[in-house]
Amino acid sequence: MKVKLAAQVFSNSTAAALDNGVAQTLTKAAVAATSSYCKKMNDIFDVVNSVTSKCSVPLRKPISTNSYRYEFLRESVLWLQELQALNAKKRCSFINGWIQSINVILQLRQRLDEYQLPYLSTRYLCQDGLECFFGKIQFLQKFPDARSFTDNYAKIASASFMWAPLSANCQTVDDQLELTVAHFLMVGAEEKRQREKERERIRERRVRESEKRKGERERREGERKRENDKEGKKVEKVMYDCNAYFSNTENVRKTTEKV
């Protein structure tokens, strides 16, 4: 049996179609019981597939101890027990499986309260993710050996862009192509921002170092210019003294006699 097809039968759409048939007298009034059964099973499927608080379906939001979803599960156990009693002479082992699964969720929810974890997303407790993963493995190679399994695992882990095959006996999990692409785009955008920040820091550091070198060069040039000006003034003073000395005829005569 395909679980995902059974889940589509026990849906709000089926319940609404049956109710519409009863309202328009297209079917017998007893069909309303089947409609109620489909609606109840649809709600149970929704609660045990809770994902995130942003989900548009209220029953698919995470379970907390004080939420009506928690009370709904407790009421569902009683409803399933009544259903099991009514079908005691029939082979309906799935009812007992539902009761056990819901009791485990209720106990897990109580245990999480001890660790101060307020929410429980039951979607990640089912085996659909595991079935989807092995569906991808078999999609790459029907009967892989140990080495091929390792290679295929590496491909899936590095890429993770593959959809589970349509023939898979499970419901696809939410980490599919669009979410994977969105994640990589988000990570890529964050890495791009980090690279831009790093480039900006490098650019600012280079500007500061350039300004520092420029200031140091201007300081050395200023010192060199002041030294040159000082030497030039000394030379000018010597030349001025020489000119003043030799401008006197008596001094020239004495210098000539000495020579």
PDB file of C-alpha atoms in Angstrom:
ATOM      1  CA  MET A   1       0.000   0.000   0.000  1.00  0.00           C
ATOM      2  CA  LYS A   2       1.220   3.497  -0.840  1.00  0.00           C
ATOM      3  CA  VAL A   3       1.075   5.541   2.352  1.00  0.00           C
ATOM      4  CA  LYS A   4       1.048   8.860   0.511  1.00  0.00           C
ATOM      5  CA  LEU A   5      -1.940   7.747  -1.584  1.00  0.00           C
ATOM      6  CA  ALA A   6      -3.814   6.623   1.519  1.00  0.00           C
ATOM      7  CA  ALA A   7      -3.073   9.993   3.115  1.00  0.00           C
ATOM      8  CA  GLN A   8      -4.609  11.684   0.065  1.00  0.00           C
ATOM      9  CA  VAL A   9      -7.806   9.640   0.452  1.00  0.00           C
ATOM     10  CA  PHE A  10      -8.147  10.575   4.136  1.00  0.00           C
ATOM     11  CA  SER A  11      -8.148  14.291   3.394  1.00  0.00           C
ATOM     12  CA  ASN A  12     -10.264  17.383   3.787  1.00  0.00           C
ATOM     13  CA  SER A  13     -10.974  17.304   0.066  1.00  0.00           C
ATOM     14  CA  THR A  14     -12.517  13.839   0.306  1.00  0.00           C
ATOM     15  CA  ALA A  15     -14.522  14.844   3.381  1.00  0.00           C
ATOM     16  CA  ALA A  16     -15.769  18.004   1.650  1.00  0.00           C
ATOM     17  CA  ALA A  17     -16.765  16.033  -1.467  1.00  0.00           C
ATOM     18  CA  LEU A  18     -18.754  13.536   0.629  1.00  0.00           C
ATOM     19  CA  ASP A  19     -20.441  16.315   2.617  1.00  0.00           C
ATOM     20  CA  ASN A  20     -21.344  18.066  -0.622  1.00  0.00           C
ATOM     21  CA  GLY A  21     -22.846  14.832  -1.953  1.00  0.00           C
ATOM     22  CA  VAL A  22     -24.959  14.482   1.187  1.00  0.00           C
ATOM     23  CA  ALA A  23     -26.045  18.124   1.070  1.00  0.00           C
ATOM     24  CA  GLN A  24     -27.189  17.800  -2.551  1.00  0.00           C
ATOM     25  CA  THR A  25     -28.822  14.409  -1.834  1.00  0.00           C
ATOM     26  CA  LEU A  26     -26.471  12.729  -4.308  1.00  0.00           C
ATOM     27  CA  THR A  27     -25.517  10.119  -1.713  1.00  0.00           C
ATOM     28  CA  LYS A  28     -27.078   8.592   1.370  1.00  0.00           C
ATOM     29  CA  ALA A  29     -26.979  10.402   4.697  1.00  0.00           C
ATOM     30  CA  ALA A  30     -24.904   7.560   6.146  1.00  0.00           C
ATOM     31  CA  VAL A  31     -21.979   8.806   4.056  1.00  0.00           C
ATOM     32  CA  ALA A  32     -21.607  11.635   6.591  1.00  0.00           C
ATOM     33  CA  ALA A  33     -19.977   9.133   8.961  1.00  0.00           C
ATOM     34  CA  THR A  34     -17.360   8.331   6.315  1.00  0.00           C
ATOM     35  CA  SER A  35     -16.803  12.051   5.822  1.00  0.00           C
ATOM     36  CA  SER A  36     -16.256  12.517   9.560  1.00  0.00           C
ATOM     37  CA  TYR A  37     -13.827   9.585   9.582  1.00  0.00           C
ATOM     38  CA  CYS A  38     -11.806  11.048   6.675  1.00  0.00           C
ATOM     39  CA  LYS A  39     -11.710  14.461   8.357  1.00  0.00           C
ATOM     40  CA  LYS A  40     -10.534  12.955  11.649  1.00  0.00           C
ATOM     41  CA  MET A  41      -7.799  10.907   9.985  1.00  0.00           C
ATOM     42  CA  ASN A  42      -6.691  13.965   7.996  1.00  0.00           C
ATOM     43  CA  ASP A  43      -6.323  15.957  11.209  1.00  0.00           C
ATOM     44  CA  ILE A  44      -4.332  13.152  12.849  1.00  0.00           C
ATOM     45  CA  PHE A  45      -2.012  12.987   9.835  1.00  0.00           C
ATOM     46  CA  ASP A  46      -1.511  16.760  10.070  1.00  0.00           C
ATOM     47  CA  VAL A  47      -0.625  16.729  13.780  1.00  0.00           C
ATOM     48  CA  VAL A  48       1.869  13.874  13.456  1.00  0.00           C
ATOM     49  CA  ASN A  49       3.484  15.750  10.554  1.00  0.00           C
ATOM     50  CA  SER A  50       3.980  19.072  12.355  1.00  0.00           C
ATOM     51  CA  VAL A  51       6.893  21.027  10.879  1.00  0.00           C
ATOM     52  CA  THR A  52       7.187  24.717  11.674  1.00  0.00           C
ATOM     53  CA  SER A  53       5.251  27.521  13.345  1.00  0.00           C
ATOM     54  CA  LYS A  54       5.089  29.306   9.964  1.00  0.00           C
ATOM     55  CA  CYS A  55       3.024  26.509   8.410  1.00  0.00           C
ATOM     56  CA  SER A  56      -0.283  27.690   6.939  1.00  0.00           C
ATOM     57  CA  VAL A  57      -2.094  24.603   8.315  1.00  0.00           C
ATOM     58  CA  PRO A  58      -2.697  25.188  12.055  1.00  0.00           C
ATOM     59  CA  LEU A  59      -2.542  21.490  12.966  1.00  0.00           C
ATOM     60  CA  ARG A  60       0.892  21.187  11.340  1.00  0.00           C
ATOM     61  CA  LYS A  61       2.501  23.645  13.722  1.00  0.00           C
ATOM     62  CA  PRO A  62       4.849  22.285  16.444  1.00  0.00           C
ATOM     63  CA  ILE A  63       3.237  20.653  19.468  1.00  0.00           C
ATOM     64  CA  SER A  64       3.481  22.211  22.916  1.00  0.00           C
ATOM     65  CA  THR A  65       1.989  20.892  26.141  1.00  0.00           C
ATOM     66  CA  ASN A  66      -0.528  23.736  26.408  1.00  0.00           C
ATOM     67  CA  SER A  67      -1.555  23.722  22.747  1.00  0.00           C
ATOM     68  CA  TYR A  68      -4.846  22.368  21.450  1.00  0.00           C
ATOM     69  CA  ARG A  69      -2.835  20.012  19.225  1.00  0.00           C
ATOM     70  CA  TYR A  70      -1.655  18.203  22.342  1.00  0.00           C
ATOM     71  CA  GLU A  71      -5.234  17.867  23.582  1.00  0.00           C
ATOM     72  CA  PHE A  72      -6.320  16.770  20.124  1.00  0.00           C
ATOM     73  CA  LEU A  73      -3.843  13.870  20.258  1.00  0.00           C
ATOM     74  CA  ARG A  74      -5.162  12.771  23.637  1.00  0.00           C
ATOM     75  CA  GLU A  75      -8.727  12.861  22.313  1.00  0.00           C
ATOM     76  CA  SER A  76      -7.589  10.995  19.195  1.00  0.00           C
ATOM     77  CA  VAL A  77      -6.303   8.118  21.360  1.00  0.00           C
ATOM     78  CA  LEU A  78      -9.760   7.744  22.922  1.00  0.00           C
ATOM     79  CA  TRP A  79     -11.403   7.939  19.497  1.00  0.00           C
ATOM     80  CA  LEU A  80      -9.076   5.276  18.092  1.00  0.00           C
ATOM     81  CA  GLN A  81      -9.693   3.029  21.089  1.00  0.00           C
ATOM     82  CA  GLU A  82     -13.450   3.287  20.471  1.00  0.00           C
ATOM     83  CA  LEU A  83     -12.829   2.554  16.793  1.00  0.00           C
ATOM     84  CA  GLN A  84     -10.731  -0.468  17.763  1.00  0.00           C
ATOM     85  CA  ALA A  85     -13.496  -1.746  20.041  1.00  0.00           C
ATOM     86  CA  LEU A  86     -16.071  -1.406  17.262  1.00  0.00           C
ATOM     87  CA  ASN A  87     -13.832  -3.394  14.913  1.00  0.00           C
ATOM     88  CA  ALA A  88     -12.721  -6.011  17.424  1.00  0.00           C
ATOM     89  CA  LYS A  89     -13.799  -8.860  15.138  1.00  0.00           C
ATOM     90  CA  LYS A  90     -11.912  -7.394  12.156  1.00  0.00           C
ATOM     91  CA  ARG A  91      -8.217  -7.286  11.439  1.00  0.00           C
ATOM     92  CA  CYS A  92      -7.406  -3.591  11.902  1.00  0.00           C
ATOM     93  CA  SER A  93      -3.879  -3.658  13.274  1.00  0.00           C
ATOM     94  CA  PHE A  94      -3.214  -0.156  11.960  1.00  0.00           C
ATOM     95  CA  ILE A  95      -5.459   1.250  14.695  1.00  0.00           C
ATOM     96  CA  ASN A  96      -3.233  -0.183  17.397  1.00  0.00           C
ATOM     97  CA  GLY A  97      -0.208   1.210  15.520  1.00  0.00           C
ATOM     98  CA  TRP A  98      -1.776   4.669  15.530  1.00  0.00           C
ATOM     99  CA  ILE A  99      -2.490   4.446  19.267  1.00  0.00           C
ATOM    100  CA  GLN A 100       1.088   3.420  20.023  1.00  0.00           C
ATOM    101  CA  SER A 101       2.539   6.178  17.833  1.00  0.00           C
ATOM    102  CA  ILE A 102       0.382   8.889  19.405  1.00  0.00           C
ATOM    103  CA  ASN A 103       1.160   7.667  22.929  1.00  0.00           C
ATOM    104  CA  VAL A 104       4.878   7.830  22.122  1.00  0.00           C
ATOM    105  CA  ILE A 105       4.473  11.430  20.892  1.00  0.00           C
ATOM    106  CA  LEU A 106       2.580  12.387  24.066  1.00  0.00           C
ATOM    107  CA  GLN A 107       5.233  10.805  26.291  1.00  0.00           C
ATOM    108  CA  LEU A 108       8.025  12.443  24.299  1.00  0.00           C
ATOM    109  CA  ARG A 109       6.269  15.808  24.624  1.00  0.00           C
ATOM    110  CA  GLN A 110       6.121  15.381  28.421  1.00  0.00           C
ATOM    111  CA  ARG A 111       9.767  14.316  28.538  1.00  0.00           C
ATOM    112  CA  LEU A 112      10.843  17.381  26.559  1.00  0.00           C
ATOM    113  CA  ASP A 113       9.204  19.588  29.183  1.00  0.00           C
ATOM    114  CA  GLU A 114      11.767  18.298  31.673  1.00  0.00           C
ATOM    115  CA  TYR A 115      14.509  19.762  29.454  1.00  0.00           C
ATOM    116  CA  GLN A 116      12.566  23.024  28.963  1.00  0.00           C
ATOM    117  CA  LEU A 117      12.056  22.373  25.250  1.00  0.00           C
ATOM    118  CA  PRO A 118       8.652  23.924  24.515  1.00  0.00           C
ATOM    119  CA  TYR A 119       8.015  22.654  20.968  1.00  0.00           C
ATOM    120  CA  LEU A 120       8.068  19.314  19.163  1.00  0.00           C
ATOM    121  CA  SER A 121       8.066  18.964  15.357  1.00  0.00           C
ATOM    122  CA  THR A 122       6.865  15.437  14.754  1.00  0.00           C
ATOM    123  CA  ARG A 123       7.660  15.484  11.050  1.00  0.00           C
ATOM    124  CA  TYR A 124      11.310  14.786  11.802  1.00  0.00           C
ATOM    125  CA  LEU A 125      10.430  11.682  13.848  1.00  0.00           C
ATOM    126  CA  CYS A 126       9.049   9.716  10.907  1.00  0.00           C
ATOM    127  CA  GLN A 127      11.056   7.593   8.514  1.00  0.00           C
ATOM    128  CA  ASP A 128      10.132   9.529   5.365  1.00  0.00           C
ATOM    129  CA  GLY A 129      13.463  11.350   5.377  1.00  0.00           C
ATOM    130  CA  LEU A 130      15.311   8.031   5.569  1.00  0.00           C
ATOM    131  CA  GLU A 131      13.174   6.534   2.812  1.00  0.00           C
ATOM    132  CA  CYS A 132      13.747   9.587   0.618  1.00  0.00           C
ATOM    133  CA  PHE A 133      17.487   9.278   1.157  1.00  0.00           C
ATOM    134  CA  PHE A 134      17.620   5.608   0.162  1.00  0.00           C
ATOM    135  CA  GLY A 135      15.285   6.423  -2.732  1.00  0.00           C
ATOM    136  CA  LYS A 136      17.940   8.843  -3.997  1.00  0.00           C
ATOM    137  CA  ILE A 137      20.616   6.165  -3.538  1.00  0.00           C
ATOM    138  CA  GLN A 138      18.635   3.671  -5.607  1.00  0.00           C
ATOM    139  CA  PHE A 139      17.834   6.364  -8.157  1.00  0.00           C
ATOM    140  CA  LEU A 140      21.550   6.673  -8.869  1.00  0.00           C
ATOM    141  CA  GLN A 141      22.120   2.899  -8.892  1.00  0.00           C
ATOM    142  CA  LYS A 142      19.537   0.169  -8.427  1.00  0.00           C
ATOM    143  CA  PHE A 143      21.681  -2.336  -6.498  1.00  0.00           C
ATOM    144  CA  PRO A 144      24.816  -0.523  -5.292  1.00  0.00           C
ATOM    145  CA  ASP A 145      27.691  -2.303  -3.620  1.00  0.00           C
ATOM    146  CA  ALA A 146      29.561  -0.828  -0.643  1.00  0.00           C
ATOM    147  CA  ARG A 147      31.875   1.320  -2.780  1.00  0.00           C
ATOM    148  CA  SER A 148      29.073   2.542  -5.049  1.00  0.00           C
ATOM    149  CA  PHE A 149      26.966   3.352  -2.005  1.00  0.00           C
ATOM    150  CA  THR A 150      29.832   5.459  -0.614  1.00  0.00           C
ATOM    151  CA  ASP A 151      30.242   7.285  -3.931  1.00  0.00           C
ATOM    152  CA  ASN A 152      26.503   7.917  -4.254  1.00  0.00           C
ATOM    153  CA  TYR A 153      26.328   9.079  -0.656  1.00  0.00           C
ATOM    154  CA  ALA A 154      29.100  11.596  -1.370  1.00  0.00           C
ATOM    155  CA  LYS A 155      27.260  12.840  -4.466  1.00  0.00           C
ATOM    156  CA  ILE A 156      24.021  13.344  -2.568  1.00  0.00           C
ATOM    157  CA  ALA A 157      25.738  14.944   0.416  1.00  0.00           C
ATOM    158  CA  SER A 158      27.677  17.375  -1.776  1.00  0.00           C
ATOM    159  CA  ALA A 159      24.876  18.243  -4.171  1.00  0.00           C
ATOM    160  CA  SER A 160      21.557  17.449  -2.431  1.00  0.00           C
ATOM    161  CA  PHE A 161      19.611  18.716  -5.439  1.00  0.00           C
ATOM    162  CA  MET A 162      17.779  15.493  -6.278  1.00  0.00           C
ATOM    163  CA  TRP A 163      14.078  14.898  -5.805  1.00  0.00           C
ATOM    164  CA  ALA A 164      12.944  11.615  -4.322  1.00  0.00           C
ATOM    165  CA  PRO A 165      11.569   9.298  -7.078  1.00  0.00           C
ATOM    166  CA  LEU A 166       7.833   9.541  -7.733  1.00  0.00           C
ATOM    167  CA  SER A 167       7.499   5.829  -6.981  1.00  0.00           C
ATOM    168  CA  ALA A 168       8.777   6.301  -3.400  1.00  0.00           C
ATOM    169  CA  ASN A 169       6.473   4.996  -0.662  1.00  0.00           C
ATOM    170  CA  CYS A 170       6.798   8.120   1.421  1.00  0.00           C
ATOM    171  CA  GLN A 171       5.975  11.767   1.611  1.00  0.00           C
ATOM    172  CA  THR A 172       8.723  14.095   0.493  1.00  0.00           C
ATOM    173  CA  VAL A 173      10.414  16.077   3.233  1.00  0.00           C
ATOM    174  CA  ASP A 174      10.829  19.820   3.051  1.00  0.00           C
ATOM    175  CA  ASP A 175      14.574  19.895   2.312  1.00  0.00           C
ATOM    176  CA  GLN A 176      13.926  19.742  -1.428  1.00  0.00           C
ATOM    177  CA  LEU A 177      15.372  21.641  -4.336  1.00  0.00           C
ATOM    178  CA  GLU A 178      13.890  25.079  -3.703  1.00  0.00           C
ATOM    179  CA  LEU A 179      14.826  25.051  -0.020  1.00  0.00           C
ATOM    180  CA  THR A 180      18.276  23.698  -0.796  1.00  0.00           C
ATOM    181  CA  VAL A 181      18.820  26.363  -3.452  1.00  0.00           C
ATOM    182  CA  ALA A 182      17.491  29.022  -1.090  1.00  0.00           C
ATOM    183  CA  HIS A 183      19.886  27.816   1.587  1.00  0.00           C
ATOM    184  CA  PHE A 184      22.856  27.920  -0.778  1.00  0.00           C
ATOM    185  CA  LEU A 185      21.803  31.367  -2.013  1.00  0.00           C
ATOM    186  CA  MET A 186      21.527  32.587   1.573  1.00  0.00           C
ATOM    187  CA  VAL A 187      24.904  31.108   2.463  1.00  0.00           C
ATOM    188  CA  GLY A 188      26.396  32.506  -0.749  1.00  0.00           C
ATOM    189  CA  ALA A 189      24.960  35.949  -0.053  1.00  0.00           C
ATOM    190  CA  GLU A 190      26.338  35.852   3.487  1.00  0.00           C
ATOM    191  CA  GLU A 191      29.748  34.769   2.213  1.00  0.00           C
ATOM    192  CA  LYS A 192      29.612  37.557  -0.370  1.00  0.00           C
ATOM    193  CA  ARG A 193      28.851  40.100   2.353  1.00  0.00           C
ATOM    194  CA  GLN A 194      31.715  38.760   4.432  1.00  0.00           C
ATOM    195  CA  ARG A 195      34.069  38.993   1.448  1.00  0.00           C
ATOM    196  CA  GLU A 196      32.927  42.559   0.773  1.00  0.00           C
ATOM    197  CA  LYS A 197      33.529  43.467   4.410  1.00  0.00           C
ATOM    198  CA  GLU A 198      36.982  41.876   4.261  1.00  0.00           C
ATOM    199  CA  ARG A 199      37.807  43.744   1.035  1.00  0.00           C
ATOM    200  CA  GLU A 200      36.592  46.976   2.628  1.00  0.00           C
ATOM    201  CA  ARG A 201      38.790  46.379   5.690  1.00  0.00           C
ATOM    202  CA  ILE A 202      41.786  45.628   3.453  1.00  0.00           C
ATOM    203  CA  ARG A 203      41.062  48.737   1.383  1.00  0.00           C
ATOM    204  CA  GLU A 204      40.810  50.919   4.488  1.00  0.00           C
ATOM    205  CA  ARG A 205      44.016  49.436   5.893  1.00  0.00           C
ATOM    206  CA  ARG A 206      45.842  50.102   2.632  1.00  0.00           C
ATOM    207  CA  VAL A 207      44.532  53.680   2.568  1.00  0.00           C
ATOM    208  CA  ARG A 208      45.712  54.220   6.142  1.00  0.00           C
ATOM    209  CA  GLU A 209      49.124  52.717   5.350  1.00  0.00           C
ATOM    210  CA  SER A 210      49.379  54.847   2.199  1.00  0.00           C
ATOM    211  CA  GLU A 211      48.504  58.003   4.127  1.00  0.00           C
ATOM    212  CA  LYS A 212      51.004  57.051   6.803  1.00  0.00           C
ATOM    213  CA  ARG A 213      53.754  56.505   4.210  1.00  0.00           C
ATOM    214  CA  LYS A 214      52.815  59.767   2.522  1.00  0.00           C
ATOM    215  CA  GLY A 215      52.980  61.635   5.834  1.00  0.00           C
ATOM    216  CA  GLU A 216      56.335  60.020   6.631  1.00  0.00           C
ATOM    217  CA  ARG A 217      57.672  60.939   3.195  1.00  0.00           C
ATOM    218  CA  GLU A 218      56.475  64.542   3.539  1.00  0.00           C
ATOM    219  CA  ARG A 219      58.068  64.739   6.990  1.00  0.00           C
ATOM    220  CA  ARG A 220      61.421  63.488   5.671  1.00  0.00           C
ATOM    221  CA  GLU A 221      61.230  65.875   2.708  1.00  0.00           C
ATOM    222  CA  GLY A 222      60.449  68.755   5.077  1.00  0.00           C
ATOM    223  CA  GLU A 223      63.422  67.881   7.259  1.00  0.00           C
ATOM    224  CA  ARG A 224      65.659  67.575   4.203  1.00  0.00           C
ATOM    225  CA  LYS A 225      64.434  70.917   2.911  1.00  0.00           C
ATOM    226  CA  ARG A 226      65.084  72.593   6.262  1.00  0.00           C
ATOM    227  CA  GLU A 227      68.595  71.109   6.351  1.00  0.00           C
ATOM    228  CA  ASN A 228      69.238  72.318   2.799  1.00  0.00           C
ATOM    229  CA  ASP A 229      67.935  75.770   3.646  1.00  0.00           C
ATOM    230  CA  LYS A 230      70.175  75.867   6.707  1.00  0.00           C
ATOM    231  CA  GLU A 231      73.240  74.819   4.650  1.00  0.00           C
ATOM    232  CA  GLY A 232      72.320  77.296   1.945  1.00  0.00           C
ATOM    233  CA  LYS A 233      72.131  80.119   4.459  1.00  0.00           C
ATOM    234  CA  LYS A 234      75.550  79.153   5.799  1.00  0.00           C
ATOM    235  CA  VAL A 235      77.019  79.214   2.261  1.00  0.00           C
ATOM    236  CA  GLU A 236      75.354  82.528   1.538  1.00  0.00           C
ATOM    237  CA  LYS A 237      76.768  83.979   4.751  1.00  0.00           C
ATOM    238  CA  VAL A 238      80.278  82.776   3.854  1.00  0.00           C
ATOM    239  CA  MET A 239      79.953  84.194   0.345  1.00  0.00           C
ATOM    240  CA  TYR A 240      78.659  87.442   1.733  1.00  0.00           C
ATOM    241  CA  ASP A 241      81.581  87.681   4.180  1.00  0.00           C
ATOM    242  CA  CYS A 242      84.058  86.900   1.382  1.00  0.00           C
ATOM    243  CA  ASN A 243      82.561  89.496  -0.878  1.00  0.00           C
ATOM    244  CA  ALA A 244      82.596  92.032   1.918  1.00  0.00           C
ATOM    245  CA  TYR A 245      86.238  91.213   2.728  1.00  0.00           C
ATOM    246  CA  PHE A 246      87.548  91.393  -0.833  1.00  0.00           C
ATOM    247  CA  SER A 247      85.576  94.473  -1.634  1.00  0.00           C
ATOM    248  CA  ASN A 248      88.010  96.379   0.505  1.00  0.00           C
ATOM    249  CA  THR A 249      91.215  97.357  -1.517  1.00  0.00           C
ATOM    250  CA  GLU A 250      93.420  97.208   1.525  1.00  0.00           C
ATOM    251  CA  ASN A 251      92.336  93.669   2.273  1.00  0.00           C
ATOM    252  CA  VAL A 252      93.016  92.643  -1.334  1.00  0.00           C
ATOM    253  CA  ARG A 253      96.540  94.146  -1.170  1.00  0.00           C
ATOM    254  CA  LYS A 254      97.316  92.312   2.097  1.00  0.00           C
ATOM    255  CA  THR A 255      96.015  89.012   0.703  1.00  0.00           C
ATOM    256  CA  THR A 256      98.136  89.479  -2.449  1.00  0.00           C
ATOM    257  CA  GLU A 257     101.280  90.223  -0.416  1.00  0.00           C
ATOM    258  CA  LYS A 258     100.727  87.050   1.625  1.00  0.00           C
ATOM    259  CA  VAL A 259     100.411  84.986  -1.504  1.00  0.00           C
TER     260      VAL A 259
END
